[in-house]
């Protein structure tokens, strides 16, 4: 992340291009045909932006609300507890770390809400502590007892019978004791390095014959399961936290010493990676060097067991050089992200969501005479909606058939994230082996996937693919694939543009759209875009694409202002957007101006939203909604104007969220959807998402989120279950 613009606008509220957000979004013209210059817009209120960091914590609170919902299957509730914990880890490693770094460097960069960095950190600490307390209480007081009632127990050492303890002693001696290393802390032994997100035991020991209390640290090994399964004759599952097993055997590690106390603790460190791409060196080598340094980033959070003694806590805070504000006392178990293990190892379908089989898109269903993907696409565009539509029988089949087809001359593709055993990568390797020209843009700076992507880049290079790493200073986040095929005496191009990664596993978990097309304009656009990504082309204008960093913000604002002009001409105006995050001040201000002009604005925002809806005179025509569920809502859809079946409305899908990093520091691509059937499908999804009957969270003007409540004798509709029934059709 570029430190100078990591949190949003500059101190005077300027957007990165130097124009104020208000001015950047308010440059709409007067009435059509008028010779009078437009009146200057009224200034927008200074308090119109919510804080993005606190908004993110609100998002994680909504995840926690799903864990607290007793209508959710029990093991799914445990899974949401794990997701909450993982989310909070990343928030501290990236966002809180960035705020701390800027404050220490004296950088006065603030977001649109202008909240000082020190105040943000204090508010984050207070709000995170409340959420962690809720999170722990949900597990300790509700989910854990309910799991036990279903014969799934997370137990402690004291709960075990003597024969069970004896069996576990054998397990400890064979599998855990050999890899443990107690590290003393004294004048001859400095305080050890604590790796990020590792579990550790702070142990105080004393010589039984007298003497001072001594401190040691024992790291819980991360190459053994967090929960040890306890064998039992009765039905059900029992899990013992591995730290309990270690704590019960500390006498073997400190032979001849008295163990006075031991407490679990966990450190989270800054995980940002900064590479100076302007230096004359290999980007791959530079990133590898920085990744090696990541593990030594400064600590940003210390989690401790709620029972920790004050003097041990003081020692940890002092040795880690941390502020007490960065300490979170956690009742019960630390690191509930490990509940994923319980979820995955318990074969209890009665406590999970019903499994489903993704449907093959009707256009790809093979009849008596199988058709190739290419023949099908020549009949028209196809919009696939994952996970309801199968990734394997659509996007994956598209790449695999291209690799095997002797008439295909070239495949060009961007890879941001993919799976560890990627059939997409296998197909690209096969294509290169068959003599096709294969160009793969591997984004090696994809956060937390850097090491995996460096590995894929080298594998693809060895296979004969042309591998590039994108543009200096920009991440390539667009999801695009281009297939060039010889058909008779002409060349035809086939394309895929999506909202999600080429990742077969997350395609079963993430909600995303993708468009497959043989449209010549889209093919020409992708050809031009790949020339930008792989060469020195400076093209910024496209036919059916909007491409960041030059064209997405301006293109969206232009279309928002077009709806304002429609209202001035007496035509109803409509803007609908479904994105992960809405933070960009210029876009937010353009939506405020549209609302003031009478345009109806519907926003479906999964995560952060800094816009205040429902403010009289400012945003009373704006509704903001968040939908969460068993699938991660990940698609980005943009709709401008009324009407779905004709050209009265524009529909766009693509990779871009409405944040500075996406619009200014990434290559993103949106494609205009023109196929009538596809447009109708997008219209239906947006209409269902904004229905008063759907289960969702609504944002109020004061920044608070509330979950919708059903009317008496009615039930709210689960959008994702509704789409499963409508699209997939097959639920087992």
XYZ file of C-alpha atoms in Angstrom:
732
model
C 0.000 0.000 0.000
C 1.309 3.457 -0.834
C 1.610 5.174 2.530
C 0.877 8.675 1.247
C -2.652 7.816 0.185
C -3.490 4.819 2.299
C -6.572 6.143 4.026
C -8.262 8.381 1.491
C -8.165 12.059 0.744
C -5.527 14.572 1.769
C -6.066 16.828 4.838
C -7.983 19.475 2.907
C -10.361 16.852 1.558
C -8.712 16.720 -1.848
C -8.962 13.638 -3.975
C -5.711 12.131 -5.308
C -5.912 14.038 -8.599
C -5.893 17.361 -6.729
C -9.550 18.316 -7.188
C -11.777 18.468 -4.145
C -14.261 15.583 -3.982
C -17.145 18.047 -4.097
C -15.823 19.810 -7.174
C -14.889 16.572 -8.871
C -18.412 15.228 -8.584
C -20.470 18.354 -9.076
C -19.425 19.447 -12.547
C -22.815 18.715 -14.078
C -24.055 21.059 -16.773
C -27.197 23.157 -16.800
C -30.384 22.239 -18.669
C -29.908 20.964 -22.182
C -29.777 23.767 -24.695
C -29.498 26.535 -22.077
C -27.126 29.430 -22.809
C -26.991 30.342 -19.130
C -23.919 29.119 -17.265
C -24.754 26.548 -14.598
C -25.218 27.899 -11.111
C -22.414 26.933 -8.764
C -23.451 23.967 -6.644
C -24.282 24.483 -3.016
C -21.490 23.235 -0.786
C -22.085 19.815 0.716
C -21.976 19.460 4.520
C -18.564 18.829 6.051
C -19.803 15.855 8.101
C -21.141 13.921 5.110
C -18.586 11.082 5.332
C -18.511 8.196 7.789
C -15.134 6.907 8.949
C -13.980 4.011 6.769
C -12.181 2.090 9.526
C -15.144 2.207 11.900
C -17.374 1.277 8.957
C -15.229 -1.809 8.410
C -15.661 -2.787 12.066
C -19.409 -2.385 11.538
C -19.129 -4.849 8.661
C -17.414 -7.395 10.901
C -20.125 -6.772 13.500
C -22.649 -7.863 10.860
C -20.637 -11.064 10.356
C -20.802 -11.566 14.118
C -24.566 -11.017 14.015
C -24.852 -14.057 11.730
C -22.953 -16.101 14.324
C -25.349 -14.850 16.996
C -28.434 -15.702 14.905
C -30.001 -18.860 16.337
C -31.859 -19.486 13.087
C -28.501 -20.208 11.429
C -27.382 -23.880 11.548
C -25.124 -24.410 14.541
C -21.867 -25.332 12.806
C -22.430 -22.472 10.359
C -22.601 -20.170 13.383
C -19.235 -21.538 14.523
C -17.902 -20.891 11.025
C -19.012 -17.240 11.200
C -17.140 -16.924 14.504
C -14.030 -18.168 12.678
C -14.591 -15.732 9.800
C -14.994 -12.840 12.247
C -11.671 -13.730 13.897
C -9.808 -14.038 10.578
C -11.281 -10.752 9.360
C -10.173 -8.942 12.500
C -6.651 -10.344 12.164
C -6.335 -8.922 8.649
C -7.841 -5.591 9.723
C -5.126 -5.167 12.339
C -2.334 -6.433 10.069
C -3.239 -3.998 7.294
C -5.500 -1.126 8.296
C -4.461 -0.556 11.910
C -0.830 -1.133 10.957
C -1.156 1.518 8.244
C -2.649 4.049 10.647
C 0.125 3.432 13.171
C 2.810 3.767 10.531
C 1.434 7.093 9.319
C 1.097 8.451 12.829
C 4.667 7.465 13.683
C 5.923 9.017 10.444
C 4.000 12.230 11.085
C 1.953 11.944 7.895
C -1.253 14.005 8.328
C -3.259 12.017 5.770
C -6.904 11.648 6.727
C -10.048 10.279 5.171
C -13.026 12.273 4.025
C -14.401 12.404 7.575
C -11.206 14.246 8.655
C -10.885 12.241 11.882
C -7.321 12.531 13.274
C -5.295 9.324 13.149
C -4.816 9.179 16.917
C -8.564 9.521 17.430
C -9.223 6.781 14.889
C -6.889 4.403 16.709
C -8.573 5.141 20.038
C -12.044 4.618 18.554
C -10.910 1.402 16.861
C -9.481 0.075 20.118
C -12.697 0.810 22.002
C -14.974 -0.651 19.336
C -12.802 -3.715 18.736
C -12.766 -4.494 22.461
C -16.565 -4.448 22.538
C -16.762 -6.723 19.493
C -14.190 -9.152 20.900
C -16.196 -9.362 24.126
C -19.370 -10.103 22.126
C -17.478 -12.632 20.020
C -16.149 -14.479 23.078
C -19.517 -14.403 24.843
C -21.236 -15.810 21.767
C -18.852 -18.762 21.824
C -18.581 -19.366 25.575
C -22.182 -18.744 26.594
C -24.118 -19.855 23.532
C -22.432 -21.809 20.733
C -20.110 -23.969 22.826
C -22.923 -25.227 25.135
C -25.167 -25.847 22.131
C -22.419 -27.807 20.390
C -21.958 -29.862 23.551
C -25.679 -30.620 23.559
C -25.148 -31.982 20.032
C -22.231 -34.180 21.237
C -19.561 -31.827 19.838
C -17.510 -30.610 22.787
C -14.462 -28.392 23.125
C -13.192 -29.526 26.494
C -10.371 -28.650 28.878
C -7.757 -30.915 30.465
C -9.626 -30.926 33.776
C -12.669 -32.464 32.032
C -10.795 -35.615 30.992
C -10.989 -38.970 32.729
C -7.794 -40.712 33.815
C -7.678 -43.197 30.858
C -8.164 -40.343 28.390
C -5.362 -38.360 29.986
C -3.064 -41.348 29.729
C -3.767 -41.758 25.995
C -3.141 -38.051 25.420
C 0.117 -38.195 27.352
C 1.287 -40.729 24.775
C 0.195 -38.418 21.959
C 2.034 -35.528 23.615
C 5.277 -37.491 23.971
C 5.164 -38.765 20.393
C 3.936 -35.727 18.428
C 4.268 -32.519 20.415
C 7.054 -32.717 22.987
C 9.823 -33.239 20.389
C 9.025 -29.931 18.601
C 8.597 -27.739 21.694
C 11.371 -25.318 22.642
C 11.066 -23.411 25.920
C 12.863 -20.066 25.683
C 14.011 -18.462 28.910
C 14.069 -14.695 29.395
C 16.912 -13.444 31.572
C 20.102 -11.381 31.184
C 21.653 -14.192 29.122
C 18.537 -14.838 27.056
C 16.840 -11.835 25.443
C 13.078 -11.815 24.957
C 12.404 -14.083 21.956
C 10.880 -12.988 18.692
C 7.114 -13.683 18.677
C 5.868 -14.506 15.176
C 2.626 -12.972 13.997
C -0.599 -14.796 14.890
C 1.229 -17.633 16.653
C -0.125 -18.964 19.938
C 2.303 -18.748 22.837
C 2.384 -19.687 26.492
C 3.843 -17.149 28.901
C 5.205 -19.355 31.702
C 6.402 -18.267 35.142
C 8.582 -20.799 36.998
C 10.491 -20.843 40.272
C 13.119 -23.030 41.923
C 11.291 -25.102 44.579
C 14.092 -24.301 47.010
C 13.461 -20.588 46.671
C 14.677 -17.792 44.451
C 13.134 -15.269 42.079
C 10.295 -15.992 39.690
C 11.593 -16.624 36.180
C 9.849 -16.118 32.837
C 9.873 -18.337 29.751
C 7.953 -18.515 26.524
C 6.723 -21.723 24.874
C 5.439 -21.450 21.325
C 2.467 -23.643 20.454
C 3.619 -25.432 17.281
C 1.674 -24.474 14.179
C 2.359 -27.760 12.411
C -0.002 -29.745 14.626
C -3.801 -29.366 14.720
C -5.083 -26.668 17.077
C -7.624 -29.115 18.465
C -6.644 -32.654 19.459
C -9.462 -35.120 18.927
C -10.178 -37.087 22.094
C -11.061 -40.700 21.394
C -14.257 -41.909 23.007
C -16.556 -44.903 22.775
C -19.755 -42.845 22.799
C -21.066 -41.084 19.675
C -19.957 -37.531 19.058
C -16.761 -35.532 18.899
C -14.586 -34.045 21.604
C -11.739 -31.605 20.968
C -8.988 -30.546 23.372
C -7.108 -27.281 22.650
C -3.479 -28.240 22.076
C -2.313 -25.447 24.395
C -4.163 -27.185 27.232
C -2.254 -30.377 26.496
C 1.051 -28.492 26.521
C 0.190 -26.603 29.712
C -0.609 -29.869 31.470
C 2.882 -31.174 30.658
C 5.014 -28.095 31.327
C 6.746 -30.035 34.078
C 8.465 -32.101 31.370
C 9.793 -28.917 29.748
C 10.974 -27.332 33.007
C 12.225 -30.380 34.841
C 13.043 -29.699 38.480
C 11.275 -26.316 38.479
C 7.921 -25.313 39.915
C 5.468 -23.932 37.352
C 3.858 -20.922 39.053
C 1.482 -19.836 36.276
C 1.042 -19.923 32.511
C -1.121 -17.819 30.219
C -1.844 -17.897 26.499
C -1.041 -14.843 24.377
C -0.946 -13.936 20.711
C 0.698 -11.088 18.761
C -0.485 -9.592 15.465
C 2.125 -7.786 13.363
C 2.151 -5.344 10.467
C 1.870 -7.444 7.310
C 2.151 -4.735 4.661
C 4.779 -5.215 1.967
C 6.348 -2.176 0.328
C 8.414 -2.548 -2.825
C 10.142 0.367 -4.502
C 9.258 -0.475 -8.091
C 11.210 2.499 -9.434
C 14.508 0.955 -8.375
C 16.489 -0.750 -11.117
C 16.048 -4.320 -9.939
C 13.978 -7.399 -10.616
C 10.468 -7.003 -9.176
C 10.226 -10.711 -8.354
C 13.441 -10.674 -6.342
C 12.513 -7.411 -4.623
C 9.150 -8.789 -3.542
C 10.702 -12.000 -2.251
C 13.090 -9.944 -0.150
C 10.266 -7.864 1.301
C 8.170 -10.949 2.038
C 11.042 -12.320 4.099
C 10.924 -9.096 6.122
C 7.155 -9.202 6.618
C 7.378 -11.666 9.481
C 9.459 -9.097 11.378
C 6.929 -6.288 11.103
C 6.192 -4.280 14.254
C 3.454 -5.618 16.557
C 0.074 -3.891 16.339
C -2.076 -6.008 18.681
C -1.557 -8.201 21.730
C -4.301 -10.679 22.630
C -4.112 -12.249 26.059
C -6.220 -14.650 28.061
C -8.592 -12.728 30.311
C -7.111 -14.522 33.329
C -3.547 -13.279 32.772
C -1.885 -11.777 35.833
C -1.000 -8.093 35.771
C 2.727 -8.596 36.231
C 2.982 -11.073 33.322
C 0.944 -8.739 31.124
C 3.178 -5.810 32.073
C 6.216 -7.862 31.091
C 4.741 -8.697 27.684
C 3.717 -5.109 26.974
C 7.170 -3.862 27.985
C 9.166 -6.446 26.042
C 7.016 -6.087 22.920
C 7.236 -2.284 23.192
C 3.484 -1.912 22.899
C 0.840 0.454 24.200
C -1.776 -0.816 26.633
C -4.359 0.483 24.141
C -3.210 -2.328 21.820
C -4.034 -5.069 24.352
C -7.204 -7.120 24.039
C -8.218 -9.368 26.942
C -10.127 -12.327 25.518
C -12.440 -14.473 27.657
C -12.305 -18.154 26.774
C -10.234 -19.372 23.822
C -7.898 -17.171 21.833
C -7.904 -17.371 18.031
C -11.363 -18.700 17.248
C -10.412 -18.779 13.565
C -9.384 -22.360 14.436
C -13.091 -23.246 14.661
C -12.743 -23.954 10.940
C -11.120 -27.244 12.006
C -14.181 -28.184 14.052
C -16.478 -27.201 11.180
C -14.552 -29.261 8.628
C -13.929 -32.355 10.771
C -17.488 -32.760 12.076
C -19.554 -34.831 9.684
C -22.863 -33.394 10.811
C -24.915 -32.298 7.798
C -27.852 -31.672 10.128
C -25.864 -28.796 11.660
C -24.727 -27.247 8.365
C -26.306 -25.588 5.359
C -27.701 -28.002 2.825
C -25.122 -28.891 0.163
C -25.893 -27.849 -3.384
C -24.751 -28.737 -6.865
C -23.931 -25.710 -9.059
C -25.988 -25.811 -12.216
C -24.504 -25.819 -15.670
C -25.724 -22.696 -17.445
C -28.599 -23.716 -19.769
C -26.687 -22.506 -22.808
C -23.772 -24.796 -21.925
C -25.857 -27.928 -21.344
C -24.731 -30.392 -23.966
C -27.321 -32.139 -26.101
C -27.038 -35.247 -28.184
C -24.482 -33.471 -30.368
C -21.957 -31.717 -28.080
C -21.102 -28.141 -29.030
C -17.911 -26.340 -28.212
C -17.934 -23.281 -26.005
C -16.905 -21.266 -29.055
C -19.880 -22.386 -31.130
C -22.186 -21.517 -28.257
C -20.695 -18.044 -27.818
C -21.090 -17.294 -31.513
C -24.839 -17.403 -30.838
C -24.604 -14.627 -28.244
C -23.193 -13.522 -24.895
C -23.597 -15.666 -21.765
C -23.749 -14.288 -18.232
C -22.784 -16.821 -15.552
C -23.565 -16.281 -11.864
C -21.320 -18.158 -9.443
C -21.644 -20.176 -7.262
C -25.148 -20.839 -8.583
C -23.748 -21.564 -12.048
C -20.875 -24.022 -12.235
C -17.410 -22.531 -12.723
C -16.111 -25.872 -14.005
C -18.627 -26.131 -16.845
C -18.338 -22.491 -17.903
C -15.162 -20.479 -17.299
C -12.890 -23.452 -16.639
C -14.261 -25.307 -19.676
C -13.691 -22.160 -21.780
C -9.967 -22.119 -20.920
C -9.553 -25.902 -21.130
C -11.202 -26.120 -24.559
C -9.060 -23.218 -25.752
C -5.943 -25.073 -24.612
C -6.967 -28.256 -26.450
C -8.393 -26.676 -29.626
C -5.905 -26.860 -32.543
C -7.477 -23.754 -34.093
C -6.695 -21.575 -31.069
C -3.611 -19.477 -31.706
C -3.245 -17.567 -28.462
C -4.566 -17.294 -24.904
C -4.053 -14.177 -22.804
C -5.173 -14.093 -19.177
C -4.810 -12.190 -15.921
C -4.326 -14.160 -12.702
C -4.815 -12.361 -9.387
C -5.581 -15.356 -7.159
C -6.050 -19.023 -7.966
C -6.132 -22.338 -6.145
C -3.232 -24.539 -5.110
C -4.159 -27.221 -7.654
C -5.447 -24.903 -10.344
C -6.994 -26.522 -13.436
C -6.764 -23.075 -15.057
C -2.973 -23.047 -14.678
C -2.808 -26.674 -15.870
C -4.742 -25.710 -19.015
C -2.418 -22.776 -19.717
C 0.595 -25.060 -19.350
C -0.989 -27.561 -21.755
C -1.673 -24.764 -24.226
C 1.959 -23.644 -24.156
C 3.093 -27.248 -24.611
C 0.840 -27.483 -27.681
C 2.626 -24.539 -29.257
C 0.044 -21.862 -28.596
C 1.130 -18.376 -27.600
C 0.192 -18.060 -23.929
C 0.502 -14.750 -22.122
C -0.256 -14.673 -18.404
C -0.219 -11.569 -16.265
C 0.416 -12.863 -12.744
C -0.165 -10.236 -10.062
C 2.593 -11.135 -7.638
C 1.598 -8.309 -5.289
C -1.833 -9.803 -4.471
C -1.962 -9.412 -0.684
C -1.309 -12.637 1.276
C -1.058 -14.599 -1.999
C 2.341 -13.204 -2.984
C 4.284 -16.402 -2.294
C 1.757 -18.606 -4.098
C 1.689 -16.289 -7.111
C 5.490 -16.134 -7.324
C 5.401 -19.933 -7.429
C 2.789 -19.948 -10.204
C 4.777 -17.376 -12.188
C 7.846 -19.608 -12.158
C 5.868 -22.738 -13.040
C 4.261 -20.958 -16.006
C 7.584 -19.541 -17.172
C 9.209 -22.983 -17.106
C 6.296 -24.318 -19.167
C 6.979 -21.782 -21.911
C 4.304 -19.206 -21.125
C 5.066 -15.517 -21.458
C 4.679 -14.247 -17.886
C 4.476 -10.544 -17.043
C 3.921 -8.854 -13.710
C 1.887 -5.825 -14.752
C 2.591 -2.124 -14.680
C 4.972 -0.304 -12.364
C 3.071 1.243 -9.461
C -0.207 -0.533 -10.208
C -1.766 -3.837 -9.189
C -3.561 -5.674 -11.969
C -6.888 -6.643 -10.402
C -9.054 -7.036 -13.519
C -10.419 -10.522 -14.288
C -9.987 -11.020 -18.013
C -9.233 -13.792 -20.491
C -8.844 -13.520 -24.267
C -8.768 -16.439 -26.705
C -7.681 -15.865 -30.308
C -8.955 -18.509 -32.744
C -8.420 -19.114 -36.439
C -11.759 -19.787 -38.151
C -11.408 -20.306 -41.880
C -9.773 -17.234 -43.347
C -10.582 -14.987 -40.393
C -9.488 -14.474 -36.809
C -12.176 -14.447 -34.115
C -11.687 -13.436 -30.490
C -13.521 -14.947 -27.502
C -13.507 -13.257 -24.097
C -14.310 -13.636 -20.438
C -14.601 -10.646 -18.087
C -15.632 -11.267 -14.508
C -16.007 -9.885 -11.039
C -14.174 -12.766 -9.330
C -10.864 -14.576 -9.545
C -10.004 -17.598 -11.668
C -10.195 -19.741 -8.552
C -12.272 -22.933 -8.772
C -12.547 -23.319 -4.991
C -13.651 -19.801 -4.113
C -16.063 -19.967 -7.060
C -18.040 -22.361 -4.826
C -18.021 -19.859 -1.943
C -17.988 -16.382 -3.517
C -20.923 -14.800 -5.325
C -19.631 -13.418 -8.646
C -20.698 -12.694 -12.212
C -18.806 -13.373 -15.404
C -19.583 -12.572 -19.019
C -18.444 -14.834 -21.850
C -18.682 -13.266 -25.280
C -17.517 -13.367 -28.878
C -18.471 -9.724 -29.412
C -15.856 -8.124 -31.724
C -15.827 -4.850 -29.772
C -15.073 -6.582 -26.480
C -12.397 -8.652 -28.236
C -10.808 -5.506 -29.630
C -10.969 -3.875 -26.195
C -9.250 -6.791 -24.466
C -6.589 -6.890 -27.183
C -5.879 -3.222 -26.520
C -5.906 -3.755 -22.746
C -3.417 -6.627 -22.908
C -1.161 -4.460 -25.085
C -1.225 -1.895 -22.271
C -0.454 -4.541 -19.666
C 2.357 -6.274 -21.553
C 3.860 -3.465 -23.619
C 4.132 0.306 -23.728
C 0.700 1.182 -25.096
C -0.878 4.244 -23.445
C -4.447 3.605 -24.584
C -7.142 4.933 -22.230
C -10.318 4.923 -24.360
C -12.240 1.713 -25.049
C -15.447 0.662 -26.765
C -17.359 -1.418 -24.187
C -14.927 -1.238 -21.277
C -14.210 1.238 -18.513
C -10.631 0.736 -17.348
C -8.969 2.105 -14.212
C -6.933 4.031 -13.305
C -7.956 6.421 -16.089
C -11.566 5.634 -16.840
C -13.641 4.000 -14.101
C -14.186 6.922 -11.706
C -14.807 9.435 -14.499
C -16.990 6.970 -16.413
C -19.201 6.229 -13.422
C -19.539 9.901 -12.458
C -20.429 10.771 -16.059
C -23.256 8.237 -15.963
C -24.471 9.397 -12.551
C -24.611 12.961 -13.885
C -26.489 11.720 -16.945
C -29.227 10.478 -14.588
C -29.297 13.944 -12.983
C -29.847 15.422 -16.438
C -32.664 12.933 -17.083
C -34.465 14.165 -13.967
C -34.065 17.770 -15.105
C -35.726 16.754 -18.365
C -38.608 15.095 -16.523
C -37.416 11.503 -16.926
C -37.069 9.399 -13.741
C -33.446 8.840 -12.769
C -32.101 5.631 -11.252
C -28.635 4.558 -10.089
C -28.055 1.119 -8.575
C -24.676 -0.214 -7.467
C -23.645 -3.470 -5.850
C -20.037 -3.405 -4.612
C -17.897 -4.598 -1.738
C -16.920 -1.117 -0.550
C -17.891 2.494 -1.185
C -15.219 4.883 0.086
C -14.177 7.141 -2.821
C -15.147 10.727 -1.958
C -15.715 11.849 -5.548
C -18.166 9.008 -6.225
C -19.929 9.560 -2.892
C -20.338 13.277 -3.628
C -21.697 12.580 -7.097
C -24.308 10.275 -5.513
C -25.215 12.999 -3.004
C -25.679 15.482 -5.880
C -27.804 12.955 -7.734
C -30.009 12.446 -4.691
C -30.426 16.188 -4.277
C -31.539 16.390 -7.920
C -34.167 13.673 -7.379
C -32.358 10.595 -8.702
C -33.272 7.406 -6.845
C -30.093 5.645 -5.652
C -29.932 2.032 -4.405
C -26.637 0.792 -2.977
C -25.892 -2.809 -1.976
C -22.608 -2.602 -0.052
C -21.196 -5.705 1.599
C -18.433 -4.011 3.576
C -17.322 -0.412 4.094
C -19.591 2.495 3.239
C -18.697 6.100 4.073
C -21.891 7.586 2.580
C -24.698 8.657 4.925
C -28.103 7.748 3.430
C -31.410 9.315 4.374
C -30.091 12.750 5.405
C -32.782 15.401 4.637
C -31.698 17.716 1.860
C -28.679 15.578 1.074
C -29.414 11.884 0.629
C -33.077 11.216 1.307
C -33.268 9.456 -2.084
C -30.451 7.035 -1.231
C -30.893 3.593 0.339
C -27.908 1.553 1.531
C -28.201 -2.141 2.240
C -25.776 -4.939 3.150
C -26.444 -8.611 2.424
C -24.405 -11.376 4.040
C -24.874 -15.125 4.116
C -23.373 -18.510 3.353
C -21.707 -17.061 0.244
C -19.395 -14.070 0.191
C -21.215 -11.374 -1.798
C -18.400 -10.347 -4.116
C -19.873 -9.185 -7.436
C -19.770 -5.596 -8.645
C -22.797 -4.480 -10.665
C -23.637 -0.958 -11.869
C -26.969 0.087 -13.323
C -27.858 3.528 -14.684
C -31.398 4.347 -15.778
C -34.732 2.545 -15.817
C -35.682 -0.337 -18.053
C -33.989 -3.724 -18.267
C -35.070 -5.164 -21.590
C -34.046 -2.268 -23.843
C -31.284 0.300 -24.134
C -32.951 2.722 -21.699
C -30.658 1.434 -18.938
C -26.961 0.643 -18.864
C -25.640 -2.377 -16.958
C -21.975 -2.900 -16.162
C -20.081 -5.624 -14.271
C -16.429 -5.855 -13.378
C -13.647 -6.024 -10.848
C -13.627 -2.514 -9.368
C -14.749 -1.508 -5.915
C -15.262 2.177 -5.228
C -12.088 2.859 -3.270
C -8.993 4.946 -3.984
C -6.818 1.860 -4.312
C -9.113 0.401 -6.991
C -9.711 3.588 -8.939
C -6.210 5.098 -8.724
C -3.687 2.347 -8.046
C -5.078 -0.722 -9.805
C -5.895 -1.854 -13.306
C -9.612 -2.627 -13.141
C -12.068 -3.372 -15.927
C -15.831 -2.955 -16.179
C -17.701 -4.256 -19.212
C -21.064 -3.038 -20.444
C -23.618 -5.854 -20.587
C -25.773 -5.541 -23.699
C -27.399 -8.965 -24.072
C -31.128 -8.599 -23.221
C -31.311 -11.846 -21.228
C -28.199 -10.982 -19.235
C -29.501 -7.466 -18.553
C -32.777 -8.884 -17.294
C -30.880 -11.235 -14.959
C -28.872 -8.360 -13.481
C -32.044 -6.309 -13.102
C -33.692 -9.182 -11.245
C -30.762 -9.619 -8.839
C -30.672 -5.901 -8.007
C -34.451 -5.771 -7.607
C -34.447 -8.789 -5.294
C -31.561 -7.361 -3.250
C -33.432 -4.095 -2.620
C -36.801 -5.713 -1.941
C -38.477 -4.918 1.386
C -38.963 -8.665 1.822
C -35.269 -9.632 1.796
C -33.227 -10.423 4.900
C -30.572 -7.694 5.020
C -28.967 -4.917 7.070
C -29.912 -1.278 6.423
C -27.705 1.747 7.051
C -29.136 4.796 8.827
C -28.058 8.427 8.504
C -26.178 8.301 11.808
C -23.987 5.436 10.568
C -25.717 2.642 12.494
C -26.680 -0.623 10.843
C -29.814 -2.554 11.762
C -31.038 -5.915 10.596
C -34.426 -5.883 8.925
C -37.271 -7.365 10.938
C -40.129 -9.303 9.386
C -43.711 -8.160 9.691
C -45.924 -10.251 12.008
C -46.786 -13.677 10.554
C -44.260 -13.250 7.716
C -40.691 -14.344 7.050
C -37.982 -12.413 5.298
C -36.560 -13.949 2.137
C -32.975 -15.213 2.138
C -31.639 -13.815 -1.129
C -28.975 -16.467 -1.598
C -31.356 -19.355 -0.934
C -33.799 -17.784 -3.373
C -31.116 -17.574 -6.050
C -30.079 -21.162 -5.353
C -33.621 -22.297 -6.046
C -33.989 -20.047 -9.082
C -30.600 -20.595 -10.749
C -29.134 -23.858 -9.532
C -32.411 -25.672 -9.216
C -30.644 -28.719 -7.778
C -30.420 -28.867 -3.989
C -29.479 -32.192 -2.433
